[in-house]
mmCIF file with all atom_site columns, C-alpha atoms in Angstrom:
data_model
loop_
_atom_site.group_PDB
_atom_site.id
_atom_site.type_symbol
_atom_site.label_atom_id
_atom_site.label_alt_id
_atom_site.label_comp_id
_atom_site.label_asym_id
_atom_site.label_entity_id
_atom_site.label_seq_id
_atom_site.pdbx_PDB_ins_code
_atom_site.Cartn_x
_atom_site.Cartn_y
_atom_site.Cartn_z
_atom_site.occupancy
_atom_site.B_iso_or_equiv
_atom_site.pdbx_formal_charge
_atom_site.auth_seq_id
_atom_site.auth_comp_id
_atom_site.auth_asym_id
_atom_site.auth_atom_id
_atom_site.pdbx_PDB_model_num
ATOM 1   C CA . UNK A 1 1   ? 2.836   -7.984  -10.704 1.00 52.00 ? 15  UNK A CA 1
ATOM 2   C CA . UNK A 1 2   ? 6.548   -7.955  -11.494 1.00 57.00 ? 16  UNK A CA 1
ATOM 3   C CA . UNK A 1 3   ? 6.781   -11.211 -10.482 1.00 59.00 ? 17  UNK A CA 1
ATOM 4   C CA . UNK A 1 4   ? 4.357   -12.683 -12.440 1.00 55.00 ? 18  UNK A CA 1
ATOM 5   C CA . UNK A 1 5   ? 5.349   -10.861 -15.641 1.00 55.00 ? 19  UNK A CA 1
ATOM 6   C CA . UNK A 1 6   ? 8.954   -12.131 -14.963 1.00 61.00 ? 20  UNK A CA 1
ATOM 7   C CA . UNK A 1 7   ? 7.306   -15.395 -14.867 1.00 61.00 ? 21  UNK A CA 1
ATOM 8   C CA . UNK A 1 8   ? 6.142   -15.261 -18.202 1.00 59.00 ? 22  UNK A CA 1
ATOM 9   C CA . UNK A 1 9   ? 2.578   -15.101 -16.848 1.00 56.00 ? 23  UNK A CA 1
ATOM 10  C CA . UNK A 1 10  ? 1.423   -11.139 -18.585 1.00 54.00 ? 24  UNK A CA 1
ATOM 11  C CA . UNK A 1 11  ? -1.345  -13.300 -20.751 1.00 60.00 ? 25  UNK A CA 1
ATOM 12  C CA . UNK A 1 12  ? -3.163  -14.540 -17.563 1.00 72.00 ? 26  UNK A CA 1
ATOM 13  C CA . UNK A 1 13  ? -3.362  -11.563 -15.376 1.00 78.00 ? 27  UNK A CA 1
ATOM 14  C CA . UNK A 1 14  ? -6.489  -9.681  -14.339 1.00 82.00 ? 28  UNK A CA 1
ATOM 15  C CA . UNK A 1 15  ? -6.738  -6.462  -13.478 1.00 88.00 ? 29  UNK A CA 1
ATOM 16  C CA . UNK A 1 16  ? -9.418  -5.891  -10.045 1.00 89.00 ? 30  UNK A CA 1
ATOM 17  C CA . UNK A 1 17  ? -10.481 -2.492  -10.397 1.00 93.00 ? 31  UNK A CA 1
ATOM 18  C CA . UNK A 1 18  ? -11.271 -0.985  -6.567  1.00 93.00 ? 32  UNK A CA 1
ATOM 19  C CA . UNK A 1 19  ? -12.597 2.767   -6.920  1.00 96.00 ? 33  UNK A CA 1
ATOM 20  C CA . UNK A 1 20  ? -13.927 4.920   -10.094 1.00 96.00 ? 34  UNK A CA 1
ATOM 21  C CA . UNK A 1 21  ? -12.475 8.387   -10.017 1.00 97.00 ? 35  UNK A CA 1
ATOM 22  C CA . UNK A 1 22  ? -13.890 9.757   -13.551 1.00 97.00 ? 36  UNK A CA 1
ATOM 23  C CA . UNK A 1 23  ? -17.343 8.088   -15.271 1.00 97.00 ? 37  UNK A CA 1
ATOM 24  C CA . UNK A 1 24  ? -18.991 9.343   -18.588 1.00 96.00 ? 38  UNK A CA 1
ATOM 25  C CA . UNK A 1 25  ? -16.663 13.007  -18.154 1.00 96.00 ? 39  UNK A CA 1
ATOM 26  C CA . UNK A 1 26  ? -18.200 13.082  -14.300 1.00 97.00 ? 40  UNK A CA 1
ATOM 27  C CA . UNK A 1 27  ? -15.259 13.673  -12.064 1.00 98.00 ? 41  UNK A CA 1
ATOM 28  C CA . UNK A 1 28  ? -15.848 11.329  -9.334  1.00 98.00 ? 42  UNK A CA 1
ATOM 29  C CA . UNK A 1 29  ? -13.832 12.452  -6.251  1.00 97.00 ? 43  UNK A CA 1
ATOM 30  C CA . UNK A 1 30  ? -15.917 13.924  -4.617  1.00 98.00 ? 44  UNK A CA 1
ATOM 31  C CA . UNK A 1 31  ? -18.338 11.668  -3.617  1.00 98.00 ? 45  UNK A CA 1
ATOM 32  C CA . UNK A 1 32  ? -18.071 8.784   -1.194  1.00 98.00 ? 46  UNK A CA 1
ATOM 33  C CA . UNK A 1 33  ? -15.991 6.099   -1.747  1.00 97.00 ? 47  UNK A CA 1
ATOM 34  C CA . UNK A 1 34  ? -19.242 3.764   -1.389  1.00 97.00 ? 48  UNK A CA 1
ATOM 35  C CA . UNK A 1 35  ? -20.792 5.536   -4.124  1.00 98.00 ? 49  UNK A CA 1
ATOM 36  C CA . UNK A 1 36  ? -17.672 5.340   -6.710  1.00 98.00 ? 50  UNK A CA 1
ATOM 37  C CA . UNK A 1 37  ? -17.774 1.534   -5.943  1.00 97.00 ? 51  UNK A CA 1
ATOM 38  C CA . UNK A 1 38  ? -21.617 1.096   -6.800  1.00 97.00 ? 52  UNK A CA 1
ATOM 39  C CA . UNK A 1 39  ? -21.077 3.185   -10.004 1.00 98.00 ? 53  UNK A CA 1
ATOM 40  C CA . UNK A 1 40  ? -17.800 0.578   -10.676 1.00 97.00 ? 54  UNK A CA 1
ATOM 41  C CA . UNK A 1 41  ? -19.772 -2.684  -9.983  1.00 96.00 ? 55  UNK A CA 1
ATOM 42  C CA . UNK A 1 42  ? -22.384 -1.504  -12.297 1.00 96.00 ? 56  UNK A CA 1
ATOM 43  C CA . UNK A 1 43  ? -20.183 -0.439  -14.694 1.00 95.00 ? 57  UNK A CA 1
ATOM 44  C CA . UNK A 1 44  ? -18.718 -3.797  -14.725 1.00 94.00 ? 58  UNK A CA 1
ATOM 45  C CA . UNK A 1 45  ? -21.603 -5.716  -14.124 1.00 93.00 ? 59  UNK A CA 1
ATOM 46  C CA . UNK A 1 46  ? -22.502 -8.649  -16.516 1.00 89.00 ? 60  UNK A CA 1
ATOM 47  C CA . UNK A 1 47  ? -18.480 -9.379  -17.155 1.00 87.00 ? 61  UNK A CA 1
ATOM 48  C CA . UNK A 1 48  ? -17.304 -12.777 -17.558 1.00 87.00 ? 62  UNK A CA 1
ATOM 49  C CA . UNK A 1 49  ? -15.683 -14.661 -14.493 1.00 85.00 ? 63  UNK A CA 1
ATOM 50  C CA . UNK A 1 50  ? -12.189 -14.828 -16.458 1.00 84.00 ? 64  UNK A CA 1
ATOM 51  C CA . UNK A 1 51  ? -12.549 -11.085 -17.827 1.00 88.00 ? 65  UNK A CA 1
ATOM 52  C CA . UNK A 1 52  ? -9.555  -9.203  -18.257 1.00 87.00 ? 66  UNK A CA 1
ATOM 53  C CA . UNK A 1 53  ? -10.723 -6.344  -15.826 1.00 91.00 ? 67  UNK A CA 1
ATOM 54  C CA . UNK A 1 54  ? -12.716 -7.818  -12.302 1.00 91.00 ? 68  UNK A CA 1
ATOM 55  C CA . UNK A 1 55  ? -14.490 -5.911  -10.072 1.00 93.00 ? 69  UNK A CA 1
ATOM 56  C CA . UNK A 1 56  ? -12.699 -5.648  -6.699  1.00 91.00 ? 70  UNK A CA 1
ATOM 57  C CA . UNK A 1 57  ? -15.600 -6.070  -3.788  1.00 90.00 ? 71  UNK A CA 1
ATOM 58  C CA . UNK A 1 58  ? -15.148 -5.115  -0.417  1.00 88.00 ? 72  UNK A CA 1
ATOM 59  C CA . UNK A 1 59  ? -16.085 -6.532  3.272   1.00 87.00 ? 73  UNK A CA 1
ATOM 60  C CA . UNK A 1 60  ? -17.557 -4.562  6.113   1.00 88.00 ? 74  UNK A CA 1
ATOM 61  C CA . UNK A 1 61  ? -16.988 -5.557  9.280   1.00 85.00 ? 75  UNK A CA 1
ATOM 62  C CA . UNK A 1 62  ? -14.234 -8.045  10.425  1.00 80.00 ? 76  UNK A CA 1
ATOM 63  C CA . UNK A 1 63  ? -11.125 -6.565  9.415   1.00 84.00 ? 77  UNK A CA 1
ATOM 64  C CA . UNK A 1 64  ? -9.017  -9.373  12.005  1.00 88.00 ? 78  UNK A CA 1
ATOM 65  C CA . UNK A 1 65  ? -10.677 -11.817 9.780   1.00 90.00 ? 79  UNK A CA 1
ATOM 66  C CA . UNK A 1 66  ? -9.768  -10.745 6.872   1.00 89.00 ? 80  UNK A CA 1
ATOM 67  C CA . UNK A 1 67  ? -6.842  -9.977  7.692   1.00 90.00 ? 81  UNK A CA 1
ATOM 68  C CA . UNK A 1 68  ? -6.053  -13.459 9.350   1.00 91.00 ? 82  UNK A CA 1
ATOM 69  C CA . UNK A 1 69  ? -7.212  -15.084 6.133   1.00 90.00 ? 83  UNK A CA 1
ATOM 70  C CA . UNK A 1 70  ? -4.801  -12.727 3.555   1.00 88.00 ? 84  UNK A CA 1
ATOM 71  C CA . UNK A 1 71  ? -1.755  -13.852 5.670   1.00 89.00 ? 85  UNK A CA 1
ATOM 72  C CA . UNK A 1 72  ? -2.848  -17.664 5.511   1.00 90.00 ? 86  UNK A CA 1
ATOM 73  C CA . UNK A 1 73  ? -3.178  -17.509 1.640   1.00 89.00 ? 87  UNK A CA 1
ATOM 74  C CA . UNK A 1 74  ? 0.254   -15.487 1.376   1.00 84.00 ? 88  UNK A CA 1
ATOM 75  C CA . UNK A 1 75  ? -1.062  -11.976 0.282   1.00 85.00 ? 89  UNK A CA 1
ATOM 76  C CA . UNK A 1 76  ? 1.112   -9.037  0.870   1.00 85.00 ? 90  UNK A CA 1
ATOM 77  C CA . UNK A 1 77  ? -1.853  -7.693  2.838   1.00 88.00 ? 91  UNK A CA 1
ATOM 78  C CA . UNK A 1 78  ? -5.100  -5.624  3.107   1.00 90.00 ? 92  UNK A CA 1
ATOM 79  C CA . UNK A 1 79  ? -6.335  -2.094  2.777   1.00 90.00 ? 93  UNK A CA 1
ATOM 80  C CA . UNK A 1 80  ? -8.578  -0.368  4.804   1.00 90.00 ? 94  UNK A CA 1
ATOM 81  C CA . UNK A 1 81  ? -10.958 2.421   3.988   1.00 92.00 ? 95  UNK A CA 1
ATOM 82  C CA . UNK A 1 82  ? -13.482 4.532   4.826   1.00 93.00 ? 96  UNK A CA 1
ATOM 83  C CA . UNK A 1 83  ? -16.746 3.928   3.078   1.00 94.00 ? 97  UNK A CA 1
ATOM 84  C CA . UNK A 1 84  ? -17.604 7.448   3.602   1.00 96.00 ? 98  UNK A CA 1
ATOM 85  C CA . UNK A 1 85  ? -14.588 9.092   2.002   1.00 96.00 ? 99  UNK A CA 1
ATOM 86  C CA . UNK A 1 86  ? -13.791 11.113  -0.497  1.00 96.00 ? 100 UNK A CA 1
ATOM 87  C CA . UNK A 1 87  ? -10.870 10.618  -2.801  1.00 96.00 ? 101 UNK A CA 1
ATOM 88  C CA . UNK A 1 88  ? -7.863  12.937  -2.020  1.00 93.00 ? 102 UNK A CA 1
ATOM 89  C CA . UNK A 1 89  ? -4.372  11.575  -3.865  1.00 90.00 ? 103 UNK A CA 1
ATOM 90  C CA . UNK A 1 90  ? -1.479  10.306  -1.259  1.00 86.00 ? 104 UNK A CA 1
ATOM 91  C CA . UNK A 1 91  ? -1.177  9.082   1.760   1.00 84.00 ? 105 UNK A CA 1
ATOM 92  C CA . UNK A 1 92  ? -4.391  10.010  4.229   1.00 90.00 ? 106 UNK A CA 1
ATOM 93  C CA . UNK A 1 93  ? -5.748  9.365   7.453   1.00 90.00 ? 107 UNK A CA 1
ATOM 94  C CA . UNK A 1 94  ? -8.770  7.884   5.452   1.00 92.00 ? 108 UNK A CA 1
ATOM 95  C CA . UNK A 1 95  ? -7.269  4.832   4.797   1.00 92.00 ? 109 UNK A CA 1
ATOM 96  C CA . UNK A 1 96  ? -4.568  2.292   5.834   1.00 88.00 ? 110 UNK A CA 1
ATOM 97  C CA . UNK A 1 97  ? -2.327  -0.676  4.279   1.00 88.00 ? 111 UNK A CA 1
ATOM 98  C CA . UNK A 1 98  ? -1.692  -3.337  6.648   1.00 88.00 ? 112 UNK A CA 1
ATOM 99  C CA . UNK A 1 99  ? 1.358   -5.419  5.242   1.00 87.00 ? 113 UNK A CA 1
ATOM 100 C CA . UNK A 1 100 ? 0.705   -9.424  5.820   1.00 83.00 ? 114 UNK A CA 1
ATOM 101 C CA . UNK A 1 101 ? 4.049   -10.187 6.329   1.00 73.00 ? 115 UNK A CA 1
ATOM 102 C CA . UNK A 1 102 ? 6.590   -12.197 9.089   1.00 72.00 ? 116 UNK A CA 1
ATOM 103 C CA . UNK A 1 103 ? 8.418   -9.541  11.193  1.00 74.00 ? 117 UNK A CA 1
ATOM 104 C CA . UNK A 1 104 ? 11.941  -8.685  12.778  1.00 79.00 ? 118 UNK A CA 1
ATOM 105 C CA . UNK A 1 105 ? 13.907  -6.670  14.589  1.00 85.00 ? 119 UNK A CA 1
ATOM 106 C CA . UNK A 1 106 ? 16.303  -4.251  12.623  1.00 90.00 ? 120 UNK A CA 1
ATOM 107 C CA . UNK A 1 107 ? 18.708  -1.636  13.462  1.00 92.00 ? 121 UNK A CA 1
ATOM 108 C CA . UNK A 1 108 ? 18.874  1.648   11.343  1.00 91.00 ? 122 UNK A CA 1
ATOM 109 C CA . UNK A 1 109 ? 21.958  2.020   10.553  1.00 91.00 ? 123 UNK A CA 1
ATOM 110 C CA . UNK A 1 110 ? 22.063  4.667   8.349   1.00 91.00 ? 124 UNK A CA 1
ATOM 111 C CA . UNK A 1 111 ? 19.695  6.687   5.813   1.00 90.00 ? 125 UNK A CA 1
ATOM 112 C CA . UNK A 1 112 ? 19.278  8.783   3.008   1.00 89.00 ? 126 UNK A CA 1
ATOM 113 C CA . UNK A 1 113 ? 17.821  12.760  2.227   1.00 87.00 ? 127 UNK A CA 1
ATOM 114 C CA . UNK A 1 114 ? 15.113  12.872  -0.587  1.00 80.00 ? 128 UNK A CA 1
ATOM 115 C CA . UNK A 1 115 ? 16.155  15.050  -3.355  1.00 78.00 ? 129 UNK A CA 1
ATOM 116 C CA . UNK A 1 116 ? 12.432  15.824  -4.205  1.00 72.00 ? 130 UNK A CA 1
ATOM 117 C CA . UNK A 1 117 ? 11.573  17.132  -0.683  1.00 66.00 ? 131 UNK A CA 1
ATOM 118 C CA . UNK A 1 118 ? 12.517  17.652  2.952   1.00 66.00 ? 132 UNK A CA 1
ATOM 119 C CA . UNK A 1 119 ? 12.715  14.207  4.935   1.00 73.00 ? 133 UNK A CA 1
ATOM 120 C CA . UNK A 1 120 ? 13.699  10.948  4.489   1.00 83.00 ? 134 UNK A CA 1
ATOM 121 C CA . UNK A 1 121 ? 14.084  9.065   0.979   1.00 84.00 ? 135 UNK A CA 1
ATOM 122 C CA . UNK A 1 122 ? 15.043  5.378   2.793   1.00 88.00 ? 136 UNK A CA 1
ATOM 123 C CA . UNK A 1 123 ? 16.761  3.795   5.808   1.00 91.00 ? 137 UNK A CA 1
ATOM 124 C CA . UNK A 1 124 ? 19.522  1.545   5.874   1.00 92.00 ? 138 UNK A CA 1
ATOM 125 C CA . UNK A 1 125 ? 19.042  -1.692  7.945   1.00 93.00 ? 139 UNK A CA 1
ATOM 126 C CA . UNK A 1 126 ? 21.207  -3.759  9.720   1.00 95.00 ? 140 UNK A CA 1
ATOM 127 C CA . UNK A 1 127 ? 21.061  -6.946  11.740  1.00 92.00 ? 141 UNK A CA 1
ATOM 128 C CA . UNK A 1 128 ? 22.562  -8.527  14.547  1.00 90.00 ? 142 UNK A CA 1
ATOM 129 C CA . UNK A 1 129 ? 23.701  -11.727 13.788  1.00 89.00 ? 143 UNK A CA 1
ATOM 130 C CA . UNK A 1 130 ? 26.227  -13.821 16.330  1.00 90.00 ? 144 UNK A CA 1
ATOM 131 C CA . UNK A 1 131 ? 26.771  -10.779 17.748  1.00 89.00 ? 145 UNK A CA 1
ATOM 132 C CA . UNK A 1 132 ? 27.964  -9.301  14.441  1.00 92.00 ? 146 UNK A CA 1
ATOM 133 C CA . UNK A 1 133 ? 26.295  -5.865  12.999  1.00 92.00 ? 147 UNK A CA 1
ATOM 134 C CA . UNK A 1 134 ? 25.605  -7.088  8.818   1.00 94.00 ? 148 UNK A CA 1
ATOM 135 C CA . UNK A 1 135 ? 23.915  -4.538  6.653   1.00 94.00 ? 149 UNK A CA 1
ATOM 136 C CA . UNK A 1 136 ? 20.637  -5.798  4.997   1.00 93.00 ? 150 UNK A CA 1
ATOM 137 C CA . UNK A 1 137 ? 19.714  -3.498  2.575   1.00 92.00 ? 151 UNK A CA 1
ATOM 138 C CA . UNK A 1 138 ? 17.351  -0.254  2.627   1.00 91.00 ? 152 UNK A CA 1
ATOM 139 C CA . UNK A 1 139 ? 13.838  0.090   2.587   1.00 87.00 ? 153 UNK A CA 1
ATOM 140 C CA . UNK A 1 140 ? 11.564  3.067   1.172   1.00 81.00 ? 154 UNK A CA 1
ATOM 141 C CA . UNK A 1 141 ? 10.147  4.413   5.019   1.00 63.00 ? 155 UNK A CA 1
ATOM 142 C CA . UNK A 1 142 ? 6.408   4.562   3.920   1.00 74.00 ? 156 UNK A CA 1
ATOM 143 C CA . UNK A 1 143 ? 5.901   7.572   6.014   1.00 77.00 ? 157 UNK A CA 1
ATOM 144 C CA . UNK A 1 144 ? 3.652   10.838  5.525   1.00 78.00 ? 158 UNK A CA 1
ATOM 145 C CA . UNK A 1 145 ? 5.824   13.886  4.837   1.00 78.00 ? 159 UNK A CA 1
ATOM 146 C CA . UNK A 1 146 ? 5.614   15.288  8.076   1.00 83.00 ? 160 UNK A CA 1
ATOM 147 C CA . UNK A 1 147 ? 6.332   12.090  10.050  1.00 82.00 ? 161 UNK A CA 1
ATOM 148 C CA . UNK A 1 148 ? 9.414   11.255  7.389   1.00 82.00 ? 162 UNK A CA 1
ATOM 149 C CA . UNK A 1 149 ? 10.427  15.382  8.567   1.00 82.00 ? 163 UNK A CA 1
ATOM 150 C CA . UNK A 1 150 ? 10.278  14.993  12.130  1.00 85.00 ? 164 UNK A CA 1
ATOM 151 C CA . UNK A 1 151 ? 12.298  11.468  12.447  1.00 85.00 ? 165 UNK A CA 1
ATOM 152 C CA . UNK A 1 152 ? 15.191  12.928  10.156  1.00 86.00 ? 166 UNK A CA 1
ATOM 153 C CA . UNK A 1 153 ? 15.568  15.658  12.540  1.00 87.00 ? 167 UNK A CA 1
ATOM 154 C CA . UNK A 1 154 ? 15.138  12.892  15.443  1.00 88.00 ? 168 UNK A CA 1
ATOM 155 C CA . UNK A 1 155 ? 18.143  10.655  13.110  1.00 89.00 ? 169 UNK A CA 1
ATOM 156 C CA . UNK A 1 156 ? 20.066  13.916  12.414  1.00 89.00 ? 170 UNK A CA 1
ATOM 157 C CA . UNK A 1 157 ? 21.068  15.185  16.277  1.00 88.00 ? 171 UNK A CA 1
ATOM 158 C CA . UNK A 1 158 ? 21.737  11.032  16.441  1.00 87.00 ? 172 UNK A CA 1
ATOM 159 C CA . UNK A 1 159 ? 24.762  11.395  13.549  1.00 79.00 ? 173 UNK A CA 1
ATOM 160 C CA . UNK A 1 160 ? 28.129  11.631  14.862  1.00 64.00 ? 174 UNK A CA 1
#
């Protein structure tokens, strides 16, 4: 998104619309995340090819595939879900985000406390490089709060 609006492209974007939490007053969450979906498509049903808002389907079955075909068009990736889920805000075991993207080794070479709550807020990263150490920047870590917990205290006894 931000790079198309730095682009100059806000005029042609679409917005795909994947789950319904709240319809007619209705508060949605609790039911399956099948059922929010029918109640979107319908809800959106009849819209023109090039409207503003598109529905956002999904594919059962071949995750691989689909997978294998977001990283050959260049997509940052898919996400996974359970059909029979509820919605609950955050991070859950219900679904996952598998990033499309070229890999490589890093070292952590440093990181940062969250302000907000216990655990980490982002790691440092370094890489080797002609046998040279060169800092490359930090990255958010992605993990759940208990995960981000228990690897500061694994980085912590590591500090000198």
């Amino acid at each position: 998104l931000q790079d198309a609006l730095a682009e100059g492209a806000g005029s042609k974007l679409h917005f795909y619309a994947f789950d319904l939490l709240h319809l007619d007053g209705w508060d949605l969450r609790k039911a399956p995340l099948i059922k929010r979906k029918a109640l979107l498509a319908e809800l959106l049903a009849g819209q023109a090819a090039n409207a503003a808002i598109q529905y956002s389907d999904h594919v059962e079955g071949d995750g691989q595939g689909l997978y294998d075909q977001a990283s050959e068009l260049g997509l940052e990736g898919v996400v996974s879900k359970r059909a029979d889920a509820i919605y609950m805000s955050g991070r859950t075991k219900s679904w996952a985000k598998v990033k499309a993207q070229k890999t490589d080794d890093f070292v952590i070479a440093g990181y940062t406390v969250s302000d907000r709550a216990e655990g980490l807020a982002a790691l440092g990263m370094a890489e080797f490089e002609n046998g040279e150490l060169h800092y490359r920047g930090k990255v958010g870590t992605g993990f759940d709060r208990d995960m981000a917990t228990e690897l500061l205290g694994r980085l912590e006894r590591l500090t000198a």
